[in-house]
Amino acid sequence: MKQAIIKVENLGKQYKKKQALKGISFEVQQGEIFGFLGPSGSGKTTTVKILTSQLIHTTGRVQVLGNDPGRSRRPAFLARIGVLTDNSGLYDRLSVLDNLVLFCRLYGVSEKRAGAVLEAVNLSGDGKTPVGKLSKGMKQRVTLGRAILHEPDILFLDEPTSALDPVNSGRIRETLLEMNRRGTTIFLTTHNMQEAEQLCHRVAFLNNGELSALDTPQALRLRYGDRTITVTTREGSRVIAQNEAGADEVSALMRSGELLAIHSNEPTLGDIFVQLTGRGLE
């Protein structure tokens, strides 16, 4: 039976006059890809920084791998997590490869791992380029490479594909799925709903420092859908309710040969977020 690898209970964070987190609670199971979704300024990055020992929470309780990250900056704990946030922590004067080799030594893993990681983040041809000369998207991929060098138990990713083109975004998603298949738990913050649909076992919606919903993407779509379908006939398309009258109408269309296509009208995760909060995710 899988166990909770992250436990958050009534978590609050106060910045002077602003309350960034307002008593949120959730758990992440071992081996799960957990999506933490919300618009900019909702508290996603603050949460990641608390979970990874970069910030101290104001109220509540937090456990990551059985430790309180605010009080556990021990190397043994930090070696079990990988982090990608807005703080790159890279050395601009060193090449891409030299940066990764340096972190291989710090993590105590084989330097050969650097080459494999460069391939995983699609930078195998840029190993000799100084980090300071990279584009924002390329630098983000190096930072991700550094985060996965030591194959951590938990990978914390804050908007990992926000600066990437579609090709590299797809490559990174495949890398994350492969790591998850090998057992890595992934905590992912994003406002990219398509990415969340493709990757996450469960998602939580964060809005103004509060959780609005938490469940699997499919369960959320079913819960907040309007239970209608769209049928296409030779005369065009129309929406039909999923009830007895609608069933009779669809049956009649099928018997007459008029029905060309039928689709369920499940909402997207973005639609659900707007429905719950009245806010967009961009």
PDB file of C-alpha atoms in Angstrom:
ATOM      1  CA  MET A   1       0.000   0.000   0.000  1.00  0.00           C
ATOM      2  CA  LYS A   2       1.370   3.428  -0.965  1.00  0.00           C
ATOM      3  CA  GLN A   3       1.983   5.944   1.790  1.00  0.00           C
ATOM      4  CA  ALA A   4       1.843   9.722   1.977  1.00  0.00           C
ATOM      5  CA  ILE A   5       5.298  11.091   1.175  1.00  0.00           C
ATOM      6  CA  ILE A   6       4.199  14.731   1.634  1.00  0.00           C
ATOM      7  CA  LYS A   7       1.785  15.773   4.388  1.00  0.00           C
ATOM      8  CA  VAL A   8       0.510  19.350   4.698  1.00  0.00           C
ATOM      9  CA  GLU A   9      -1.905  20.360   7.450  1.00  0.00           C
ATOM     10  CA  ASN A  10      -3.411  23.855   7.848  1.00  0.00           C
ATOM     11  CA  LEU A  11      -0.378  25.455   6.175  1.00  0.00           C
ATOM     12  CA  GLY A  12      -0.197  29.242   6.378  1.00  0.00           C
ATOM     13  CA  LYS A  13       2.388  31.770   5.250  1.00  0.00           C
ATOM     14  CA  GLN A  14       2.352  35.475   6.100  1.00  0.00           C
ATOM     15  CA  TYR A  15       4.490  38.092   4.299  1.00  0.00           C
ATOM     16  CA  LYS A  16       4.205  41.261   6.381  1.00  0.00           C
ATOM     17  CA  LYS A  17       0.679  42.453   5.440  1.00  0.00           C
ATOM     18  CA  LYS A  18      -0.017  39.758   2.827  1.00  0.00           C
ATOM     19  CA  GLN A  19      -1.217  36.264   3.671  1.00  0.00           C
ATOM     20  CA  ALA A  20       0.091  34.092   0.833  1.00  0.00           C
ATOM     21  CA  LEU A  21      -1.285  30.763   2.134  1.00  0.00           C
ATOM     22  CA  LYS A  22      -4.460  30.506   4.201  1.00  0.00           C
ATOM     23  CA  GLY A  23      -4.508  27.178   5.993  1.00  0.00           C
ATOM     24  CA  ILE A  24      -4.247  24.647   3.144  1.00  0.00           C
ATOM     25  CA  SER A  25      -4.164  20.876   3.740  1.00  0.00           C
ATOM     26  CA  PHE A  26      -3.327  18.000   1.383  1.00  0.00           C
ATOM     27  CA  GLU A  27      -1.245  14.831   1.041  1.00  0.00           C
ATOM     28  CA  VAL A  28       0.836  13.462  -1.844  1.00  0.00           C
ATOM     29  CA  GLN A  29       1.201   9.699  -2.181  1.00  0.00           C
ATOM     30  CA  GLN A  30       4.476   7.958  -2.967  1.00  0.00           C
ATOM     31  CA  GLY A  31       4.846   7.449  -6.727  1.00  0.00           C
ATOM     32  CA  GLU A  32       2.238  10.066  -7.589  1.00  0.00           C
ATOM     33  CA  ILE A  33       2.440  12.985 -10.015  1.00  0.00           C
ATOM     34  CA  PHE A  34       0.576  15.671  -8.100  1.00  0.00           C
ATOM     35  CA  GLY A  35      -0.463  18.839  -9.916  1.00  0.00           C
ATOM     36  CA  PHE A  36      -0.686  22.100  -7.974  1.00  0.00           C
ATOM     37  CA  LEU A  37      -2.605  24.413 -10.288  1.00  0.00           C
ATOM     38  CA  GLY A  38      -3.419  28.080 -10.170  1.00  0.00           C
ATOM     39  CA  PRO A  39      -2.749  31.519 -11.662  1.00  0.00           C
ATOM     40  CA  SER A  40       0.340  33.606 -10.955  1.00  0.00           C
ATOM     41  CA  GLY A  41       0.310  34.950  -7.413  1.00  0.00           C
ATOM     42  CA  SER A  42      -1.939  32.202  -6.045  1.00  0.00           C
ATOM     43  CA  GLY A  43       0.719  30.784  -3.680  1.00  0.00           C
ATOM     44  CA  LYS A  44       2.140  27.917  -5.746  1.00  0.00           C
ATOM     45  CA  THR A  45       5.792  28.978  -5.589  1.00  0.00           C
ATOM     46  CA  THR A  46       5.505  29.835  -1.889  1.00  0.00           C
ATOM     47  CA  THR A  47       4.258  26.306  -1.225  1.00  0.00           C
ATOM     48  CA  VAL A  48       7.117  24.712  -3.172  1.00  0.00           C
ATOM     49  CA  LYS A  49       9.692  26.812  -1.327  1.00  0.00           C
ATOM     50  CA  ILE A  50       8.236  25.774   2.025  1.00  0.00           C
ATOM     51  CA  LEU A  51       8.257  22.097   1.056  1.00  0.00           C
ATOM     52  CA  THR A  52      11.897  22.325  -0.074  1.00  0.00           C
ATOM     53  CA  SER A  53      13.383  24.179   2.939  1.00  0.00           C
ATOM     54  CA  GLN A  54      13.714  27.526   1.154  1.00  0.00           C
ATOM     55  CA  LEU A  55      11.063  29.244   3.292  1.00  0.00           C
ATOM     56  CA  ILE A  56       9.746  28.774   6.829  1.00  0.00           C
ATOM     57  CA  HIS A  57       5.974  28.475   7.150  1.00  0.00           C
ATOM     58  CA  THR A  58       4.061  30.711   9.546  1.00  0.00           C
ATOM     59  CA  THR A  59       1.411  28.264  10.756  1.00  0.00           C
ATOM     60  CA  GLY A  60       0.469  24.612  10.329  1.00  0.00           C
ATOM     61  CA  ARG A  61       2.448  21.409   9.948  1.00  0.00           C
ATOM     62  CA  VAL A  62       4.509  20.078   7.034  1.00  0.00           C
ATOM     63  CA  GLN A  63       6.224  16.730   6.544  1.00  0.00           C
ATOM     64  CA  VAL A  64       8.304  15.725   3.533  1.00  0.00           C
ATOM     65  CA  LEU A  65       9.872  12.257   3.624  1.00  0.00           C
ATOM     66  CA  GLY A  66       9.042  12.183   7.314  1.00  0.00           C
ATOM     67  CA  ASN A  67      10.888  15.463   8.011  1.00  0.00           C
ATOM     68  CA  ASP A  68       9.786  19.014   8.733  1.00  0.00           C
ATOM     69  CA  PRO A  69      11.581  20.779   5.844  1.00  0.00           C
ATOM     70  CA  GLY A  70      11.685  24.040   7.777  1.00  0.00           C
ATOM     71  CA  ARG A  71      13.830  22.419  10.424  1.00  0.00           C
ATOM     72  CA  SER A  72      15.633  19.799   8.367  1.00  0.00           C
ATOM     73  CA  ARG A  73      18.298  21.219   6.099  1.00  0.00           C
ATOM     74  CA  ARG A  74      20.449  18.137   6.596  1.00  0.00           C
ATOM     75  CA  PRO A  75      22.332  16.878   3.539  1.00  0.00           C
ATOM     76  CA  ALA A  76      20.660  13.472   3.876  1.00  0.00           C
ATOM     77  CA  PHE A  77      17.229  15.094   3.397  1.00  0.00           C
ATOM     78  CA  LEU A  78      18.261  17.518   0.654  1.00  0.00           C
ATOM     79  CA  ALA A  79      19.947  14.694  -1.288  1.00  0.00           C
ATOM     80  CA  ARG A  80      16.579  12.940  -1.615  1.00  0.00           C
ATOM     81  CA  ILE A  81      14.783  15.839  -3.300  1.00  0.00           C
ATOM     82  CA  GLY A  82      15.247  17.629  -6.619  1.00  0.00           C
ATOM     83  CA  VAL A  83      14.077  21.203  -7.125  1.00  0.00           C
ATOM     84  CA  LEU A  84      13.354  23.471 -10.077  1.00  0.00           C
ATOM     85  CA  THR A  85      12.180  26.957  -9.069  1.00  0.00           C
ATOM     86  CA  ASP A  86      12.766  30.498 -10.303  1.00  0.00           C
ATOM     87  CA  ASN A  87      16.193  30.486  -8.610  1.00  0.00           C
ATOM     88  CA  SER A  88      18.417  28.721 -11.134  1.00  0.00           C
ATOM     89  CA  GLY A  89      21.517  28.297  -8.922  1.00  0.00           C
ATOM     90  CA  LEU A  90      23.712  27.811 -12.001  1.00  0.00           C
ATOM     91  CA  TYR A  91      27.180  29.205 -12.653  1.00  0.00           C
ATOM     92  CA  ASP A  92      27.028  31.430 -15.731  1.00  0.00           C
ATOM     93  CA  ARG A  93      30.766  31.303 -16.502  1.00  0.00           C
ATOM     94  CA  LEU A  94      30.879  27.518 -16.529  1.00  0.00           C
ATOM     95  CA  SER A  95      29.727  25.463 -19.482  1.00  0.00           C
ATOM     96  CA  VAL A  96      26.508  23.477 -19.349  1.00  0.00           C
ATOM     97  CA  LEU A  97      28.444  20.231 -18.948  1.00  0.00           C
ATOM     98  CA  ASP A  98      30.776  21.634 -16.285  1.00  0.00           C
ATOM     99  CA  ASN A  99      27.775  22.829 -14.276  1.00  0.00           C
ATOM    100  CA  LEU A 100      26.271  19.352 -14.315  1.00  0.00           C
ATOM    101  CA  VAL A 101      29.588  17.642 -13.546  1.00  0.00           C
ATOM    102  CA  LEU A 102      30.030  19.940 -10.547  1.00  0.00           C
ATOM    103  CA  PHE A 103      26.630  18.935  -9.205  1.00  0.00           C
ATOM    104  CA  CYS A 104      27.389  15.275  -9.903  1.00  0.00           C
ATOM    105  CA  ARG A 105      30.334  15.619  -7.512  1.00  0.00           C
ATOM    106  CA  LEU A 106      28.201  17.417  -4.924  1.00  0.00           C
ATOM    107  CA  TYR A 107      25.535  14.710  -5.100  1.00  0.00           C
ATOM    108  CA  GLY A 108      28.091  11.900  -5.137  1.00  0.00           C
ATOM    109  CA  VAL A 109      26.937  10.374  -8.434  1.00  0.00           C
ATOM    110  CA  SER A 110      28.972   9.291 -11.436  1.00  0.00           C
ATOM    111  CA  GLU A 111      30.024  12.108 -13.765  1.00  0.00           C
ATOM    112  CA  LYS A 112      28.760   9.946 -16.635  1.00  0.00           C
ATOM    113  CA  ARG A 113      25.280  10.826 -15.409  1.00  0.00           C
ATOM    114  CA  ALA A 114      25.783  14.378 -16.764  1.00  0.00           C
ATOM    115  CA  GLY A 115      25.819  13.139 -20.349  1.00  0.00           C
ATOM    116  CA  ALA A 116      22.641  11.111 -19.884  1.00  0.00           C
ATOM    117  CA  VAL A 117      20.888  14.112 -18.377  1.00  0.00           C
ATOM    118  CA  LEU A 118      21.934  16.380 -21.247  1.00  0.00           C
ATOM    119  CA  GLU A 119      20.280  13.906 -23.617  1.00  0.00           C
ATOM    120  CA  ALA A 120      17.144  13.787 -21.468  1.00  0.00           C
ATOM    121  CA  VAL A 121      16.687  17.575 -21.572  1.00  0.00           C
ATOM    122  CA  ASN A 122      17.660  17.805 -25.265  1.00  0.00           C
ATOM    123  CA  LEU A 123      20.924  19.703 -24.747  1.00  0.00           C
ATOM    124  CA  SER A 124      23.447  17.066 -25.792  1.00  0.00           C
ATOM    125  CA  GLY A 125      24.829  19.373 -28.488  1.00  0.00           C
ATOM    126  CA  ASP A 126      25.262  22.349 -26.145  1.00  0.00           C
ATOM    127  CA  GLY A 127      27.450  20.894 -23.414  1.00  0.00           C
ATOM    128  CA  LYS A 128      30.382  23.237 -24.080  1.00  0.00           C
ATOM    129  CA  THR A 129      28.272  26.430 -24.163  1.00  0.00           C
ATOM    130  CA  PRO A 130      28.669  28.765 -21.162  1.00  0.00           C
ATOM    131  CA  VAL A 131      25.416  28.938 -19.219  1.00  0.00           C
ATOM    132  CA  GLY A 132      25.512  32.755 -19.359  1.00  0.00           C
ATOM    133  CA  LYS A 133      25.059  32.617 -23.147  1.00  0.00           C
ATOM    134  CA  LEU A 134      21.982  30.405 -23.084  1.00  0.00           C
ATOM    135  CA  SER A 135      18.419  31.508 -23.794  1.00  0.00           C
ATOM    136  CA  LYS A 136      15.923  31.491 -20.941  1.00  0.00           C
ATOM    137  CA  GLY A 137      14.390  28.244 -22.159  1.00  0.00           C
ATOM    138  CA  MET A 138      17.761  26.507 -22.505  1.00  0.00           C
ATOM    139  CA  LYS A 139      18.818  27.653 -19.043  1.00  0.00           C
ATOM    140  CA  GLN A 140      15.571  26.277 -17.669  1.00  0.00           C
ATOM    141  CA  ARG A 141      16.388  22.895 -19.199  1.00  0.00           C
ATOM    142  CA  VAL A 142      19.839  22.931 -17.583  1.00  0.00           C
ATOM    143  CA  THR A 143      18.212  23.673 -14.230  1.00  0.00           C
ATOM    144  CA  LEU A 144      15.863  20.749 -14.726  1.00  0.00           C
ATOM    145  CA  GLY A 145      18.826  18.573 -15.643  1.00  0.00           C
ATOM    146  CA  ARG A 146      20.538  19.543 -12.408  1.00  0.00           C
ATOM    147  CA  ALA A 147      17.364  18.689 -10.458  1.00  0.00           C
ATOM    148  CA  ILE A 148      17.190  15.134 -11.866  1.00  0.00           C
ATOM    149  CA  LEU A 149      20.926  14.303 -11.813  1.00  0.00           C
ATOM    150  CA  HIS A 150      20.721  12.259  -8.619  1.00  0.00           C
ATOM    151  CA  GLU A 151      17.351  10.627  -9.446  1.00  0.00           C
ATOM    152  CA  PRO A 152      15.651  12.006  -6.327  1.00  0.00           C
ATOM    153  CA  ASP A 153      12.800  10.388  -4.416  1.00  0.00           C
ATOM    154  CA  ILE A 154      10.719  13.557  -4.864  1.00  0.00           C
ATOM    155  CA  LEU A 155      11.027  16.066  -7.691  1.00  0.00           C
ATOM    156  CA  PHE A 156       9.576  19.553  -7.089  1.00  0.00           C
ATOM    157  CA  LEU A 157       8.946  21.409 -10.334  1.00  0.00           C
ATOM    158  CA  ASP A 158       7.701  24.999 -10.445  1.00  0.00           C
ATOM    159  CA  GLU A 159       6.433  25.721 -13.985  1.00  0.00           C
ATOM    160  CA  PRO A 160       9.014  23.416 -15.639  1.00  0.00           C
ATOM    161  CA  THR A 161       7.958  24.075 -19.243  1.00  0.00           C
ATOM    162  CA  SER A 162       6.843  27.719 -19.016  1.00  0.00           C
ATOM    163  CA  ALA A 163       9.684  29.035 -21.214  1.00  0.00           C
ATOM    164  CA  LEU A 164       9.936  26.072 -23.584  1.00  0.00           C
ATOM    165  CA  ASP A 165       8.775  25.518 -27.150  1.00  0.00           C
ATOM    166  CA  PRO A 166       6.321  22.676 -27.889  1.00  0.00           C
ATOM    167  CA  VAL A 167       9.045  20.230 -28.998  1.00  0.00           C
ATOM    168  CA  ASN A 168      11.135  20.622 -25.862  1.00  0.00           C
ATOM    169  CA  SER A 169       8.044  20.720 -23.653  1.00  0.00           C
ATOM    170  CA  GLY A 170       7.068  17.330 -25.040  1.00  0.00           C
ATOM    171  CA  ARG A 171      10.581  15.986 -24.516  1.00  0.00           C
ATOM    172  CA  ILE A 172      10.571  17.117 -20.882  1.00  0.00           C
ATOM    173  CA  ARG A 173       7.156  15.589 -20.246  1.00  0.00           C
ATOM    174  CA  GLU A 174       8.388  12.241 -21.563  1.00  0.00           C
ATOM    175  CA  THR A 175      11.421  12.458 -19.268  1.00  0.00           C
ATOM    176  CA  LEU A 176       9.179  13.161 -16.263  1.00  0.00           C
ATOM    177  CA  LEU A 177       6.850  10.274 -17.087  1.00  0.00           C
ATOM    178  CA  GLU A 178       9.814   7.899 -17.372  1.00  0.00           C
ATOM    179  CA  MET A 179      11.182   9.057 -14.016  1.00  0.00           C
ATOM    180  CA  ASN A 180       7.755   8.536 -12.461  1.00  0.00           C
ATOM    181  CA  ARG A 181       7.564   5.034 -13.913  1.00  0.00           C
ATOM    182  CA  ARG A 182      10.861   4.321 -12.144  1.00  0.00           C
ATOM    183  CA  GLY A 183       9.386   5.492  -8.826  1.00  0.00           C
ATOM    184  CA  THR A 184      10.023   9.229  -8.518  1.00  0.00           C
ATOM    185  CA  THR A 185       7.210  11.220  -6.906  1.00  0.00           C
ATOM    186  CA  ILE A 186       6.627  14.524  -8.713  1.00  0.00           C
ATOM    187  CA  PHE A 187       5.098  17.686  -7.257  1.00  0.00           C
ATOM    188  CA  LEU A 188       4.279  19.903 -10.236  1.00  0.00           C
ATOM    189  CA  THR A 189       3.061  23.489 -10.229  1.00  0.00           C
ATOM    190  CA  THR A 190       1.716  24.779 -13.518  1.00  0.00           C
ATOM    191  CA  HIS A 191      -1.002  26.868 -15.124  1.00  0.00           C
ATOM    192  CA  ASN A 192      -0.760  24.732 -18.282  1.00  0.00           C
ATOM    193  CA  MET A 193      -3.947  22.652 -18.103  1.00  0.00           C
ATOM    194  CA  GLN A 194      -3.007  20.421 -21.040  1.00  0.00           C
ATOM    195  CA  GLU A 195       0.230  19.546 -19.265  1.00  0.00           C
ATOM    196  CA  ALA A 196      -1.655  18.728 -16.075  1.00  0.00           C
ATOM    197  CA  GLU A 197      -4.077  16.510 -17.995  1.00  0.00           C
ATOM    198  CA  GLN A 198      -1.204  14.596 -19.583  1.00  0.00           C
ATOM    199  CA  LEU A 199       0.922  14.128 -16.469  1.00  0.00           C
ATOM    200  CA  CYS A 200      -1.011  14.261 -13.210  1.00  0.00           C
ATOM    201  CA  HIS A 201      -2.687  11.495 -11.253  1.00  0.00           C
ATOM    202  CA  ARG A 202      -4.406  14.110  -9.058  1.00  0.00           C
ATOM    203  CA  VAL A 203      -4.616  17.896  -9.145  1.00  0.00           C
ATOM    204  CA  ALA A 204      -5.333  20.611  -6.602  1.00  0.00           C
ATOM    205  CA  PHE A 205      -6.628  24.074  -7.507  1.00  0.00           C
ATOM    206  CA  LEU A 206      -5.062  26.933  -5.536  1.00  0.00           C
ATOM    207  CA  ASN A 207      -6.640  30.385  -5.638  1.00  0.00           C
ATOM    208  CA  ASN A 208      -5.666  33.360  -3.447  1.00  0.00           C
ATOM    209  CA  GLY A 209      -3.853  31.056  -1.039  1.00  0.00           C
ATOM    210  CA  GLU A 210      -6.776  28.635  -0.611  1.00  0.00           C
ATOM    211  CA  LEU A 211      -7.545  25.214  -2.092  1.00  0.00           C
ATOM    212  CA  SER A 212     -10.717  25.182  -4.190  1.00  0.00           C
ATOM    213  CA  ALA A 213     -10.748  21.506  -5.216  1.00  0.00           C
ATOM    214  CA  LEU A 214      -8.592  18.360  -5.159  1.00  0.00           C
ATOM    215  CA  ASP A 215      -9.191  15.120  -7.086  1.00  0.00           C
ATOM    216  CA  THR A 216      -8.231  13.206 -10.217  1.00  0.00           C
ATOM    217  CA  PRO A 217      -8.688  15.158 -13.472  1.00  0.00           C
ATOM    218  CA  GLN A 218     -11.368  12.718 -14.643  1.00  0.00           C
ATOM    219  CA  ALA A 219     -13.326  12.904 -11.373  1.00  0.00           C
ATOM    220  CA  LEU A 220     -13.270  16.699 -11.507  1.00  0.00           C
ATOM    221  CA  ARG A 221     -14.486  16.761 -15.102  1.00  0.00           C
ATOM    222  CA  LEU A 222     -17.364  14.445 -14.251  1.00  0.00           C
ATOM    223  CA  ARG A 223     -18.265  16.347 -11.076  1.00  0.00           C
ATOM    224  CA  TYR A 224     -18.391  19.767 -12.686  1.00  0.00           C
ATOM    225  CA  GLY A 225     -19.695  18.827 -16.130  1.00  0.00           C
ATOM    226  CA  ASP A 226     -23.183  19.897 -17.218  1.00  0.00           C
ATOM    227  CA  ARG A 227     -24.152  16.361 -18.344  1.00  0.00           C
ATOM    228  CA  THR A 228     -24.795  17.230 -21.965  1.00  0.00           C
ATOM    229  CA  ILE A 229     -23.628  15.809 -25.268  1.00  0.00           C
ATOM    230  CA  THR A 230     -23.145  17.362 -28.686  1.00  0.00           C
ATOM    231  CA  VAL A 231     -24.566  15.512 -31.669  1.00  0.00           C
ATOM    232  CA  THR A 232     -23.703  16.224 -35.281  1.00  0.00           C
ATOM    233  CA  THR A 233     -26.211  15.489 -38.025  1.00  0.00           C
ATOM    234  CA  ARG A 234     -26.433  16.387 -41.694  1.00  0.00           C
ATOM    235  CA  GLU A 235     -28.166  19.609 -40.633  1.00  0.00           C
ATOM    236  CA  GLY A 236     -25.436  20.660 -38.175  1.00  0.00           C
ATOM    237  CA  SER A 237     -24.596  20.256 -34.477  1.00  0.00           C
ATOM    238  CA  ARG A 238     -26.678  20.720 -31.353  1.00  0.00           C
ATOM    239  CA  VAL A 239     -26.449  20.078 -27.618  1.00  0.00           C
ATOM    240  CA  ILE A 240     -28.663  17.444 -26.005  1.00  0.00           C
ATOM    241  CA  ALA A 241     -29.152  16.828 -22.285  1.00  0.00           C
ATOM    242  CA  GLN A 242     -28.187  13.433 -20.844  1.00  0.00           C
ATOM    243  CA  ASN A 243     -31.668  12.464 -19.664  1.00  0.00           C
ATOM    244  CA  GLU A 244     -34.571  10.311 -20.834  1.00  0.00           C
ATOM    245  CA  ALA A 245     -35.756  12.833 -23.405  1.00  0.00           C
ATOM    246  CA  GLY A 246     -32.216  13.208 -24.728  1.00  0.00           C
ATOM    247  CA  ALA A 247     -31.839   9.439 -24.994  1.00  0.00           C
ATOM    248  CA  ASP A 248     -35.042   9.262 -27.055  1.00  0.00           C
ATOM    249  CA  GLU A 249     -33.792  12.038 -29.346  1.00  0.00           C
ATOM    250  CA  VAL A 250     -30.427  10.333 -29.929  1.00  0.00           C
ATOM    251  CA  SER A 251     -32.157   7.009 -30.523  1.00  0.00           C
ATOM    252  CA  ALA A 252     -34.403   8.598 -33.138  1.00  0.00           C
ATOM    253  CA  LEU A 253     -31.439  10.148 -34.907  1.00  0.00           C
ATOM    254  CA  MET A 254     -29.641   6.797 -34.977  1.00  0.00           C
ATOM    255  CA  ARG A 255     -32.678   4.958 -36.354  1.00  0.00           C
ATOM    256  CA  SER A 256     -33.135   7.556 -39.092  1.00  0.00           C
ATOM    257  CA  GLY A 257     -29.480   7.456 -40.086  1.00  0.00           C
ATOM    258  CA  GLU A 258     -29.123  11.186 -39.441  1.00  0.00           C
ATOM    259  CA  LEU A 259     -26.534  10.869 -36.643  1.00  0.00           C
ATOM    260  CA  LEU A 260     -22.992  11.501 -37.895  1.00  0.00           C
ATOM    261  CA  ALA A 261     -21.079  12.001 -34.618  1.00  0.00           C
ATOM    262  CA  ILE A 262     -21.611  12.266 -30.882  1.00  0.00           C
ATOM    263  CA  HIS A 263     -19.346  13.804 -28.236  1.00  0.00           C
ATOM    264  CA  SER A 264     -19.577  14.226 -24.466  1.00  0.00           C
ATOM    265  CA  ASN A 265     -19.209  17.798 -23.207  1.00  0.00           C
ATOM    266  CA  GLU A 266     -16.764  17.319 -20.340  1.00  0.00           C
ATOM    267  CA  PRO A 267     -15.208  20.597 -19.142  1.00  0.00           C
ATOM    268  CA  THR A 268     -11.454  21.154 -19.243  1.00  0.00           C
ATOM    269  CA  LEU A 269      -9.522  21.709 -16.037  1.00  0.00           C
ATOM    270  CA  GLY A 270      -9.330  25.374 -17.016  1.00  0.00           C
ATOM    271  CA  ASP A 271     -13.108  25.515 -17.373  1.00  0.00           C
ATOM    272  CA  ILE A 272     -13.503  23.979 -13.913  1.00  0.00           C
ATOM    273  CA  PHE A 273     -11.095  26.445 -12.337  1.00  0.00           C
ATOM    274  CA  VAL A 274     -12.989  29.395 -13.792  1.00  0.00           C
ATOM    275  CA  GLN A 275     -16.265  27.857 -12.631  1.00  0.00           C
ATOM    276  CA  LEU A 276     -14.946  27.486  -9.069  1.00  0.00           C
ATOM    277  CA  THR A 277     -13.107  30.778  -8.715  1.00  0.00           C
ATOM    278  CA  GLY A 278     -14.251  33.154 -11.427  1.00  0.00           C
ATOM    279  CA  ARG A 279     -10.601  33.576 -12.441  1.00  0.00           C
ATOM    280  CA  GLY A 280      -8.555  32.464 -15.416  1.00  0.00           C
ATOM    281  CA  LEU A 281      -5.329  30.487 -15.112  1.00  0.00           C
ATOM    282  CA  GLU A 282      -3.066  32.678 -17.233  1.00  0.00           C
TER     283      GLU A 282
END
